[in-house]
Amino acid sequence: MNDSTALDLALPDTIEQRLGAPRPIVLVLGSTYEEATAPTLDRLGCRRITTTTANAMDVASGLGNFSFVFIEPDTIGDEDGVYLIRDLHALSPNAKIVLTGAASSLDSKVLVEAMRAGVSDVVDPTDAIALSTTVDNSLVAADARAERVLAIGAHPDDVEIGCAGALLDHRRRGDSVSVLTMSHGQVGGDVSQRVQESTATAQTIGARLMLANLPDTRIDSGVDTIQMIECVVQAFDPTIIYVHSKNDNHQDHRAVHIATISASRRVPQIFAYQSPSATNDFAPTKFVAIDEVVVRKVEVLSLFDSQRERSYLEPEMVIAGARYWARNLAPRARYAEPFEVIRSMSAPPTRSAKPVTAAAPLAPVMPINDGQKVPT
């Protein structure tokens, strides 16, 4: 079964959706109830990964994000089990820890230890209805509180260089991430290879991937580009957008920045990332700590094999840049990514039932002086 969901966005023919959203991951510690839980988890579209407690951290570290951890009662029978659950929760802070077992068969000591470890639910794995309800309700709640993040770049590797750390951290926290690349990067290498590399990096990050095919080095900021981006914004309804800075020597990067600003007037948060071609006028005021994911960012960038001669993709350069920008967060972080703040408005991530349209009044118009003539 695929690791991604169906291609679920309604997009124009000019934009190809290469990858759907990743399926929710359920990390199952122990195989006692694997056969009982499998049908329900499969029906809900979850990706099941079964492992032992001894290997749990190694497996979980490679996932980046998981929605649930199913544990058996004997997992929390000692301090090591309690610490394991806490460590897993640190890797994926919004993951639900579910204790599998009929509540009537669990003694009070086990339940107390479960609470200490951070267990959020107890479910009988043989009760398909209870299991389905627990998982489904948790997924709905997680989707409602998650940020919807859209990262836009002119070429394959632009987004990953500029903000892969932030995207990986969004995924670690359970946010939904999509990447829109406006060209296939024809000038920079073999098109099929670059598309394959983009697909591989999106899978590693855990992101949807959408590809347009505008002419490399000749992208403009006109109405066609604006409408392409606007279609994606309407379909995905992002709460956060990451895009190129206007302070960039590459004409494609500047064009994508301008078009994105025009296409996303109602998006509450827009941040501009740094590219290797950024000018000295790039002036970040937002810094995202990426200590938890900096190694994975290096791994993501290593997938761009066609660009391996580029010095800015060397691991030493990536790490050095992250260390440099982290000076703005010291001593709270050792690695960071920089962003210019284009727009930052507080807004709930939940979707509006009735989106505001241009024709809808934003507020009632009230006479300022209540009809009284203003004295001169």
mmCIF file of C-alpha atoms in Angstrom:
data_model
loop_
_atom_site.group_PDB
_atom_site.id
_atom_site.type_symbol
_atom_site.label_atom_id
_atom_site.label_comp_id
_atom_site.label_asym_id
_atom_site.label_seq_id
_atom_site.Cartn_x
_atom_site.Cartn_y
_atom_site.Cartn_z
ATOM 1 C CA MET A 1 0.000 0.000 0.000
ATOM 2 C CA ASN A 2 1.226 3.515 -0.846
ATOM 3 C CA ASP A 3 2.641 5.760 1.871
ATOM 4 C CA SER A 4 0.626 8.698 0.474
ATOM 5 C CA THR A 5 -3.097 9.298 0.267
ATOM 6 C CA ALA A 6 -4.933 9.767 -3.013
ATOM 7 C CA LEU A 7 -4.182 12.928 -5.003
ATOM 8 C CA ASP A 8 -6.865 14.965 -3.300
ATOM 9 C CA LEU A 9 -6.553 18.566 -4.519
ATOM 10 C CA ALA A 10 -8.582 20.001 -7.399
ATOM 11 C CA LEU A 11 -5.876 21.613 -9.528
ATOM 12 C CA PRO A 12 -5.726 22.917 -13.116
ATOM 13 C CA ASP A 13 -4.034 20.903 -15.855
ATOM 14 C CA THR A 14 -1.031 23.232 -15.688
ATOM 15 C CA ILE A 15 -0.108 21.844 -12.258
ATOM 16 C CA GLU A 16 0.716 18.188 -11.653
ATOM 17 C CA GLN A 17 0.145 16.757 -8.195
ATOM 18 C CA ARG A 18 2.938 14.210 -7.856
ATOM 19 C CA LEU A 19 2.296 13.177 -4.253
ATOM 20 C CA GLY A 20 -0.735 13.280 -2.011
ATOM 21 C CA ALA A 21 -0.656 13.896 1.716
ATOM 22 C CA PRO A 22 1.173 11.222 3.728
ATOM 23 C CA ARG A 23 -0.971 8.639 5.468
ATOM 24 C CA PRO A 24 -1.202 8.838 9.281
ATOM 25 C CA ILE A 25 1.417 6.569 10.853
ATOM 26 C CA VAL A 26 0.612 4.245 13.743
ATOM 27 C CA LEU A 27 3.723 2.983 15.534
ATOM 28 C CA VAL A 28 2.794 -0.333 17.161
ATOM 29 C CA LEU A 29 5.106 -1.548 19.939
ATOM 30 C CA GLY A 30 4.662 -5.300 20.154
ATOM 31 C CA SER A 31 2.731 -7.689 17.941
ATOM 32 C CA THR A 32 0.219 -9.180 20.400
ATOM 33 C CA TYR A 33 -2.736 -7.243 18.992
ATOM 34 C CA GLU A 34 -1.441 -6.654 15.466
ATOM 35 C CA GLU A 35 -3.927 -9.015 13.841
ATOM 36 C CA ALA A 36 -6.852 -7.553 15.806
ATOM 37 C CA THR A 37 -6.084 -3.905 15.039
ATOM 38 C CA ALA A 38 -4.936 -4.227 11.415
ATOM 39 C CA PRO A 39 -8.373 -4.243 9.685
ATOM 40 C CA THR A 40 -9.575 -1.113 11.490
ATOM 41 C CA LEU A 41 -6.340 0.827 10.983
ATOM 42 C CA ASP A 42 -6.214 -0.141 7.318
ATOM 43 C CA ARG A 43 -9.821 0.938 6.806
ATOM 44 C CA LEU A 44 -9.024 4.339 8.329
ATOM 45 C CA GLY A 45 -6.127 4.770 5.897
ATOM 46 C CA CYS A 46 -3.376 4.478 8.489
ATOM 47 C CA ARG A 47 0.108 3.187 7.799
ATOM 48 C CA ARG A 48 1.031 0.559 10.406
ATOM 49 C CA ILE A 49 4.627 0.097 11.527
ATOM 50 C CA THR A 50 5.201 -2.684 14.041
ATOM 51 C CA THR A 51 8.419 -2.857 16.032
ATOM 52 C CA THR A 52 9.790 -3.902 19.396
ATOM 53 C CA THR A 53 10.421 -1.644 22.350
ATOM 54 C CA ALA A 54 14.147 -2.240 21.891
ATOM 55 C CA ASN A 55 14.075 -0.849 18.338
ATOM 56 C CA ALA A 56 11.346 1.739 18.830
ATOM 57 C CA MET A 57 13.562 4.836 18.986
ATOM 58 C CA ASP A 58 15.598 3.871 15.926
ATOM 59 C CA VAL A 59 12.447 3.238 13.904
ATOM 60 C CA ALA A 60 10.673 6.359 15.150
ATOM 61 C CA SER A 61 13.675 8.610 14.481
ATOM 62 C CA GLY A 62 13.531 7.723 10.808
ATOM 63 C CA LEU A 63 9.836 8.546 10.498
ATOM 64 C CA GLY A 64 9.905 12.223 11.400
ATOM 65 C CA ASN A 65 6.237 12.237 12.346
ATOM 66 C CA PHE A 66 3.757 9.667 13.589
ATOM 67 C CA SER A 67 0.180 10.123 14.736
ATOM 68 C CA PHE A 68 -0.159 7.286 17.250
ATOM 69 C CA VAL A 69 1.941 4.990 19.403
ATOM 70 C CA PHE A 70 0.154 1.785 20.428
ATOM 71 C CA ILE A 71 1.727 0.234 23.508
ATOM 72 C CA GLU A 72 0.985 -2.950 25.411
ATOM 73 C CA PRO A 73 0.658 -3.013 29.234
ATOM 74 C CA ASP A 74 4.028 -4.673 29.786
ATOM 75 C CA THR A 75 5.759 -1.775 27.987
ATOM 76 C CA ILE A 76 5.183 0.470 30.975
ATOM 77 C CA GLY A 77 5.994 -2.117 33.590
ATOM 78 C CA ASP A 78 9.256 -0.380 34.547
ATOM 79 C CA GLU A 79 10.997 2.992 34.430
ATOM 80 C CA ASP A 80 12.643 2.198 31.090
ATOM 81 C CA GLY A 81 9.229 1.881 29.488
ATOM 82 C CA VAL A 82 8.074 5.199 30.939
ATOM 83 C CA TYR A 83 11.184 6.956 29.631
ATOM 84 C CA LEU A 84 10.763 5.310 26.224
ATOM 85 C CA ILE A 85 7.247 6.677 25.859
ATOM 86 C CA ARG A 86 8.426 10.145 26.880
ATOM 87 C CA ASP A 87 11.261 10.005 24.346
ATOM 88 C CA LEU A 88 8.864 8.939 21.590
ATOM 89 C CA HIS A 89 6.549 11.779 22.511
ATOM 90 C CA ALA A 90 9.460 14.219 22.262
ATOM 91 C CA LEU A 91 10.114 13.053 18.695
ATOM 92 C CA SER A 92 6.501 13.662 17.655
ATOM 93 C CA PRO A 93 4.939 15.997 20.247
ATOM 94 C CA ASN A 94 1.349 15.704 19.012
ATOM 95 C CA ALA A 95 1.316 11.908 18.765
ATOM 96 C CA LYS A 96 -1.372 10.149 20.782
ATOM 97 C CA ILE A 97 -0.070 7.418 23.083
ATOM 98 C CA VAL A 98 -2.669 4.636 23.231
ATOM 99 C CA LEU A 99 -2.569 1.789 25.755
ATOM 100 C CA THR A 100 -4.053 -1.344 24.200
ATOM 101 C CA GLY A 101 -5.971 -3.598 26.537
ATOM 102 C CA ALA A 102 -9.421 -3.952 28.029
ATOM 103 C CA ALA A 103 -9.726 -1.435 30.872
ATOM 104 C CA SER A 104 -11.335 -4.059 33.101
ATOM 105 C CA SER A 105 -8.215 -6.227 32.844
ATOM 106 C CA LEU A 106 -5.741 -3.458 33.706
ATOM 107 C CA ASP A 107 -4.902 -2.969 37.357
ATOM 108 C CA SER A 108 -4.621 0.455 38.950
ATOM 109 C CA LYS A 109 -0.812 0.347 39.065
ATOM 110 C CA VAL A 110 -0.592 -0.057 35.285
ATOM 111 C CA LEU A 111 -3.052 2.793 34.738
ATOM 112 C CA VAL A 112 -1.091 5.089 37.065
ATOM 113 C CA GLU A 113 2.150 4.267 35.245
ATOM 114 C CA ALA A 114 0.358 4.898 31.953
ATOM 115 C CA MET A 115 -0.643 8.364 33.108
ATOM 116 C CA ARG A 116 2.942 9.069 34.214
ATOM 117 C CA ALA A 117 4.205 8.041 30.799
ATOM 118 C CA GLY A 118 1.802 10.348 28.975
ATOM 119 C CA VAL A 119 -0.775 7.839 27.747
ATOM 120 C CA SER A 120 -3.826 9.699 26.441
ATOM 121 C CA ASP A 121 -6.227 6.821 25.720
ATOM 122 C CA VAL A 122 -6.924 3.242 26.735
ATOM 123 C CA VAL A 123 -8.663 1.106 24.127
ATOM 124 C CA ASP A 124 -9.620 -2.538 23.829
ATOM 125 C CA PRO A 125 -7.931 -3.627 20.573
ATOM 126 C CA THR A 126 -10.497 -6.366 20.035
ATOM 127 C CA ASP A 127 -13.353 -3.821 20.084
ATOM 128 C CA ALA A 128 -13.352 -2.548 16.501
ATOM 129 C CA ILE A 129 -15.939 0.154 17.184
ATOM 130 C CA ALA A 130 -14.056 1.609 20.166
ATOM 131 C CA LEU A 131 -10.752 1.456 18.296
ATOM 132 C CA SER A 132 -12.232 3.107 15.211
ATOM 133 C CA THR A 133 -13.851 5.861 17.270
ATOM 134 C CA THR A 134 -10.654 6.602 19.201
ATOM 135 C CA VAL A 135 -8.459 6.798 16.102
ATOM 136 C CA ASP A 136 -10.966 8.665 13.949
ATOM 137 C CA ASN A 137 -11.736 11.293 16.601
ATOM 138 C CA SER A 138 -8.038 11.854 17.234
ATOM 139 C CA LEU A 139 -7.314 12.290 13.515
ATOM 140 C CA VAL A 140 -10.149 14.796 13.128
ATOM 141 C CA ALA A 141 -8.964 16.775 16.161
ATOM 142 C CA ALA A 142 -5.354 16.731 14.938
ATOM 143 C CA ASP A 143 -6.390 17.969 11.495
ATOM 144 C CA ALA A 144 -8.414 20.811 13.026
ATOM 145 C CA ARG A 145 -5.525 22.172 15.101
ATOM 146 C CA ALA A 146 -2.737 21.606 12.550
ATOM 147 C CA GLU A 147 -1.205 24.405 10.527
ATOM 148 C CA ARG A 148 -1.491 24.060 6.758
ATOM 149 C CA VAL A 149 1.912 24.969 5.358
ATOM 150 C CA LEU A 150 2.611 25.740 1.697
ATOM 151 C CA ALA A 151 6.211 26.185 0.522
ATOM 152 C CA ILE A 152 6.701 27.670 -2.952
ATOM 153 C CA GLY A 153 9.894 27.630 -4.999
ATOM 154 C CA ALA A 154 10.908 28.438 -8.551
ATOM 155 C CA HIS A 155 13.022 25.312 -9.134
ATOM 156 C CA PRO A 156 13.533 21.839 -7.674
ATOM 157 C CA ASP A 157 15.697 22.159 -4.507
ATOM 158 C CA ASP A 158 14.836 25.845 -3.842
ATOM 159 C CA VAL A 159 12.307 25.093 -1.107
ATOM 160 C CA GLU A 160 14.469 22.401 0.457
ATOM 161 C CA ILE A 161 17.554 24.631 0.612
ATOM 162 C CA GLY A 162 15.628 27.558 2.050
ATOM 163 C CA CYS A 163 13.261 25.968 4.534
ATOM 164 C CA ALA A 164 13.515 22.160 4.700
ATOM 165 C CA GLY A 165 14.343 22.464 8.393
ATOM 166 C CA ALA A 166 11.189 24.454 9.117
ATOM 167 C CA LEU A 167 9.096 22.046 7.025
ATOM 168 C CA LEU A 168 10.526 19.013 8.808
ATOM 169 C CA ASP A 169 9.760 20.653 12.139
ATOM 170 C CA HIS A 170 6.203 21.406 11.005
ATOM 171 C CA ARG A 171 5.764 17.736 10.126
ATOM 172 C CA ARG A 172 7.307 16.684 13.448
ATOM 173 C CA ARG A 173 4.583 18.693 15.163
ATOM 174 C CA GLY A 174 1.817 17.191 13.041
ATOM 175 C CA ASP A 175 1.237 20.053 10.590
ATOM 176 C CA SER A 176 0.207 19.485 6.976
ATOM 177 C CA VAL A 177 2.893 20.455 4.442
ATOM 178 C CA SER A 178 2.667 20.988 0.681
ATOM 179 C CA VAL A 179 5.424 21.971 -1.755
ATOM 180 C CA LEU A 180 4.738 23.822 -5.020
ATOM 181 C CA THR A 181 7.627 24.008 -7.491
ATOM 182 C CA MET A 182 7.015 26.327 -10.432
ATOM 183 C CA SER A 183 9.398 24.748 -12.971
ATOM 184 C CA HIS A 184 11.116 21.445 -13.686
ATOM 185 C CA GLY A 185 14.541 23.099 -13.573
ATOM 186 C CA GLN A 186 15.402 22.313 -17.197
ATOM 187 C CA VAL A 187 18.424 24.603 -17.262
ATOM 188 C CA GLY A 188 19.944 23.002 -14.162
ATOM 189 C CA GLY A 189 19.989 19.377 -15.306
ATOM 190 C CA ASP A 190 18.046 16.419 -16.671
ATOM 191 C CA VAL A 191 14.329 17.073 -16.174
ATOM 192 C CA SER A 192 13.309 13.512 -15.326
ATOM 193 C CA GLN A 193 16.074 13.220 -12.738
ATOM 194 C CA ARG A 194 15.187 16.530 -11.133
ATOM 195 C CA VAL A 195 11.512 15.550 -10.919
ATOM 196 C CA GLN A 196 12.469 12.215 -9.337
ATOM 197 C CA GLU A 197 14.686 14.011 -6.825
ATOM 198 C CA SER A 198 11.869 16.399 -5.918
ATOM 199 C CA THR A 199 9.524 13.467 -5.412
ATOM 200 C CA ALA A 200 12.024 11.677 -3.173
ATOM 201 C CA THR A 201 12.627 14.744 -1.015
ATOM 202 C CA ALA A 202 8.894 15.420 -0.624
ATOM 203 C CA GLN A 203 8.400 11.815 0.506
ATOM 204 C CA THR A 204 11.220 12.200 3.021
ATOM 205 C CA ILE A 205 9.777 15.437 4.403
ATOM 206 C CA GLY A 206 6.246 14.033 4.411
ATOM 207 C CA ALA A 207 4.761 16.609 2.046
ATOM 208 C CA ARG A 208 2.371 16.828 -0.845
ATOM 209 C CA LEU A 209 4.225 17.749 -4.040
ATOM 210 C CA MET A 210 2.854 19.868 -6.879
ATOM 211 C CA LEU A 211 4.826 20.705 -10.013
ATOM 212 C CA ALA A 212 4.162 23.420 -12.566
ATOM 213 C CA ASN A 213 6.192 23.581 -15.769
ATOM 214 C CA LEU A 214 7.016 27.230 -16.345
ATOM 215 C CA PRO A 215 10.152 27.965 -18.416
ATOM 216 C CA ASP A 216 13.272 27.809 -16.270
ATOM 217 C CA THR A 217 15.092 31.196 -16.090
ATOM 218 C CA ARG A 218 12.090 32.854 -17.802
ATOM 219 C CA ILE A 219 9.391 32.733 -15.127
ATOM 220 C CA ASP A 220 7.477 35.995 -14.986
ATOM 221 C CA SER A 221 5.344 37.496 -12.255
ATOM 222 C CA GLY A 222 2.353 38.094 -14.506
ATOM 223 C CA VAL A 223 -1.242 36.969 -14.392
ATOM 224 C CA ASP A 224 -0.614 33.373 -15.545
ATOM 225 C CA THR A 225 1.845 32.705 -12.727
ATOM 226 C CA ILE A 226 -0.397 34.456 -10.216
ATOM 227 C CA GLN A 227 -3.409 32.372 -11.262
ATOM 228 C CA MET A 228 -1.439 29.118 -10.960
ATOM 229 C CA ILE A 229 -0.409 29.930 -7.409
ATOM 230 C CA GLU A 230 -3.875 31.240 -6.589
ATOM 231 C CA CYS A 231 -5.433 27.911 -7.629
ATOM 232 C CA VAL A 232 -3.154 26.052 -5.211
ATOM 233 C CA VAL A 233 -3.839 28.545 -2.426
ATOM 234 C CA GLN A 234 -7.591 28.122 -2.896
ATOM 235 C CA ALA A 235 -7.351 24.321 -3.002
ATOM 236 C CA PHE A 236 -5.022 23.896 -0.012
ATOM 237 C CA ASP A 237 -6.147 26.894 2.075
ATOM 238 C CA PRO A 238 -2.754 27.425 3.775
ATOM 239 C CA THR A 239 -2.305 29.197 7.082
ATOM 240 C CA ILE A 240 1.436 29.674 6.429
ATOM 241 C CA ILE A 241 3.345 30.247 3.183
ATOM 242 C CA TYR A 242 7.117 30.093 2.715
ATOM 243 C CA VAL A 243 8.446 31.662 -0.499
ATOM 244 C CA HIS A 244 11.541 33.253 -2.023
ATOM 245 C CA SER A 245 12.677 36.656 -0.833
ATOM 246 C CA LYS A 246 12.416 39.646 -3.155
ATOM 247 C CA ASN A 247 16.038 40.346 -2.188
ATOM 248 C CA ASP A 248 17.474 37.811 -4.602
ATOM 249 C CA ASN A 249 19.728 37.999 -7.653
ATOM 250 C CA HIS A 250 17.826 35.273 -9.552
ATOM 251 C CA GLN A 251 15.048 36.671 -11.713
ATOM 252 C CA ASP A 252 12.889 33.538 -11.313
ATOM 253 C CA HIS A 253 13.054 33.813 -7.531
ATOM 254 C CA ARG A 254 11.971 37.452 -7.578
ATOM 255 C CA ALA A 255 9.129 36.676 -9.994
ATOM 256 C CA VAL A 256 7.786 33.835 -7.842
ATOM 257 C CA HIS A 257 7.940 36.068 -4.769
ATOM 258 C CA ILE A 258 5.941 38.845 -6.448
ATOM 259 C CA ALA A 259 3.362 36.443 -7.903
ATOM 260 C CA THR A 260 2.924 34.673 -4.569
ATOM 261 C CA ILE A 261 2.252 37.903 -2.683
ATOM 262 C CA SER A 262 -0.429 38.808 -5.227
ATOM 263 C CA ALA A 263 -1.976 35.325 -5.102
ATOM 264 C CA SER A 264 -2.116 34.976 -1.319
ATOM 265 C CA ARG A 265 -3.603 38.191 0.002
ATOM 266 C CA ARG A 266 -5.804 36.332 2.498
ATOM 267 C CA VAL A 267 -3.118 34.003 3.880
ATOM 268 C CA PRO A 268 -2.377 35.162 7.445
ATOM 269 C CA GLN A 269 1.329 34.289 7.592
ATOM 270 C CA ILE A 270 3.924 34.627 4.817
ATOM 271 C CA PHE A 271 7.662 34.241 5.365
ATOM 272 C CA ALA A 272 10.497 34.622 2.840
ATOM 273 C CA TYR A 273 13.413 32.198 2.974
ATOM 274 C CA GLN A 274 17.031 32.682 1.967
ATOM 275 C CA SER A 275 18.396 31.235 -1.272
ATOM 276 C CA PRO A 276 22.088 30.899 -2.168
ATOM 277 C CA SER A 277 21.479 33.754 -4.640
ATOM 278 C CA ALA A 278 20.032 36.093 -1.984
ATOM 279 C CA THR A 279 21.494 39.595 -1.919
ATOM 280 C CA ASN A 280 23.000 41.394 1.055
ATOM 281 C CA ASP A 281 19.640 43.138 1.451
ATOM 282 C CA PHE A 282 18.086 39.903 2.743
ATOM 283 C CA ALA A 283 17.062 40.993 6.247
ATOM 284 C CA PRO A 284 15.529 38.208 8.333
ATOM 285 C CA THR A 285 13.731 38.927 11.582
ATOM 286 C CA LYS A 286 12.293 35.457 12.210
ATOM 287 C CA PHE A 287 14.540 32.525 13.094
ATOM 288 C CA VAL A 288 13.286 28.959 13.378
ATOM 289 C CA ALA A 289 15.278 26.572 15.574
ATOM 290 C CA ILE A 290 15.985 23.349 13.693
ATOM 291 C CA ASP A 291 18.140 21.506 16.234
ATOM 292 C CA GLU A 292 15.798 18.508 16.212
ATOM 293 C CA VAL A 293 15.843 18.146 12.418
ATOM 294 C CA VAL A 294 19.117 19.604 11.120
ATOM 295 C CA VAL A 295 20.570 16.142 10.424
ATOM 296 C CA ARG A 296 17.463 15.214 8.465
ATOM 297 C CA LYS A 297 17.735 18.450 6.452
ATOM 298 C CA VAL A 298 21.241 17.432 5.401
ATOM 299 C CA GLU A 299 19.865 14.014 4.421
ATOM 300 C CA VAL A 300 17.086 15.635 2.381
ATOM 301 C CA LEU A 301 19.524 17.845 0.474
ATOM 302 C CA SER A 302 21.771 14.861 -0.248
ATOM 303 C CA LEU A 303 18.959 13.442 -2.401
ATOM 304 C CA PHE A 304 19.603 16.125 -5.039
ATOM 305 C CA ASP A 305 22.328 14.086 -6.674
ATOM 306 C CA SER A 306 22.126 16.034 -9.950
ATOM 307 C CA GLN A 307 23.235 19.146 -8.056
ATOM 308 C CA ARG A 308 26.009 17.518 -6.033
ATOM 309 C CA GLU A 309 28.659 19.858 -7.479
ATOM 310 C CA ARG A 310 26.928 22.879 -5.960
ATOM 311 C CA SER A 311 28.981 24.025 -2.974
ATOM 312 C CA TYR A 312 25.937 25.294 -1.087
ATOM 313 C CA LEU A 313 24.602 21.718 -0.867
ATOM 314 C CA GLU A 314 27.711 20.425 0.895
ATOM 315 C CA PRO A 315 26.829 19.250 4.421
ATOM 316 C CA GLU A 316 29.492 21.510 5.931
ATOM 317 C CA MET A 317 27.965 24.565 4.251
ATOM 318 C CA VAL A 318 24.437 23.650 5.329
ATOM 319 C CA ILE A 319 25.521 23.140 8.941
ATOM 320 C CA ALA A 320 27.673 26.290 8.959
ATOM 321 C CA GLY A 321 24.787 28.412 7.690
ATOM 322 C CA ALA A 322 22.426 27.008 10.305
ATOM 323 C CA ARG A 323 24.998 27.654 13.047
ATOM 324 C CA TYR A 324 25.498 31.232 11.836
ATOM 325 C CA TRP A 325 21.811 32.141 11.959
ATOM 326 C CA ALA A 326 21.330 30.432 15.327
ATOM 327 C CA ARG A 327 23.360 33.219 16.933
ATOM 328 C CA ASN A 328 20.070 35.122 16.958
ATOM 329 C CA LEU A 329 18.536 32.434 19.185
ATOM 330 C CA ALA A 330 21.527 31.672 21.420
ATOM 331 C CA PRO A 331 21.649 30.033 23.868
ATOM 332 C CA ARG A 332 18.251 28.461 23.166
ATOM 333 C CA ALA A 333 19.260 26.892 19.835
ATOM 334 C CA ARG A 334 22.377 25.801 17.989
ATOM 335 C CA TYR A 335 20.908 25.605 14.467
ATOM 336 C CA ALA A 336 18.360 27.866 12.790
ATOM 337 C CA GLU A 337 16.852 28.957 9.477
ATOM 338 C CA PRO A 338 16.279 32.675 8.745
ATOM 339 C CA PHE A 339 13.113 34.263 7.330
ATOM 340 C CA GLU A 340 11.921 37.704 6.384
ATOM 341 C CA VAL A 341 8.456 38.374 7.773
ATOM 342 C CA ILE A 342 6.179 39.434 4.929
ATOM 343 C CA ARG A 343 2.964 39.036 6.898
ATOM 344 C CA SER A 344 2.244 37.693 10.360
ATOM 345 C CA MET A 345 -1.344 37.785 11.578
ATOM 346 C CA SER A 346 -2.760 35.661 14.360
ATOM 347 C CA ALA A 347 -5.441 33.379 12.981
ATOM 348 C CA PRO A 348 -6.888 30.032 14.044
ATOM 349 C CA PRO A 349 -5.756 27.192 11.755
ATOM 350 C CA THR A 350 -9.262 25.730 11.499
ATOM 351 C CA ARG A 351 -10.997 26.210 8.182
ATOM 352 C CA SER A 352 -13.802 28.724 7.997
ATOM 353 C CA ALA A 353 -17.176 27.185 7.228
ATOM 354 C CA LYS A 354 -18.037 30.227 5.072
ATOM 355 C CA PRO A 355 -14.881 31.761 3.566
ATOM 356 C CA VAL A 356 -14.865 35.527 3.240
ATOM 357 C CA THR A 357 -15.185 36.591 -0.391
ATOM 358 C CA ALA A 358 -14.329 39.874 -1.984
ATOM 359 C CA ALA A 359 -18.043 40.672 -2.249
ATOM 360 C CA ALA A 360 -18.791 39.971 1.407
ATOM 361 C CA PRO A 361 -18.699 42.939 3.805
ATOM 362 C CA LEU A 362 -16.012 42.558 6.444
ATOM 363 C CA ALA A 363 -17.824 44.683 9.041
ATOM 364 C CA PRO A 364 -20.919 46.866 9.294
ATOM 365 C CA VAL A 365 -20.378 50.462 8.212
ATOM 366 C CA MET A 366 -21.229 52.821 11.070
ATOM 367 C CA PRO A 367 -21.579 56.606 10.742
ATOM 368 C CA ILE A 368 -18.757 58.204 12.656
ATOM 369 C CA ASN A 369 -20.636 61.242 13.917
ATOM 370 C CA ASP A 370 -24.098 59.641 14.155
ATOM 371 C CA GLY A 371 -25.488 61.957 11.505
ATOM 372 C CA GLN A 372 -24.447 65.142 13.292
ATOM 373 C CA LYS A 373 -22.783 67.862 11.330
ATOM 374 C CA VAL A 374 -19.138 68.226 12.177
ATOM 375 C CA PRO A 375 -18.494 71.704 13.553
ATOM 376 C CA THR A 376 -16.050 73.829 11.622
#
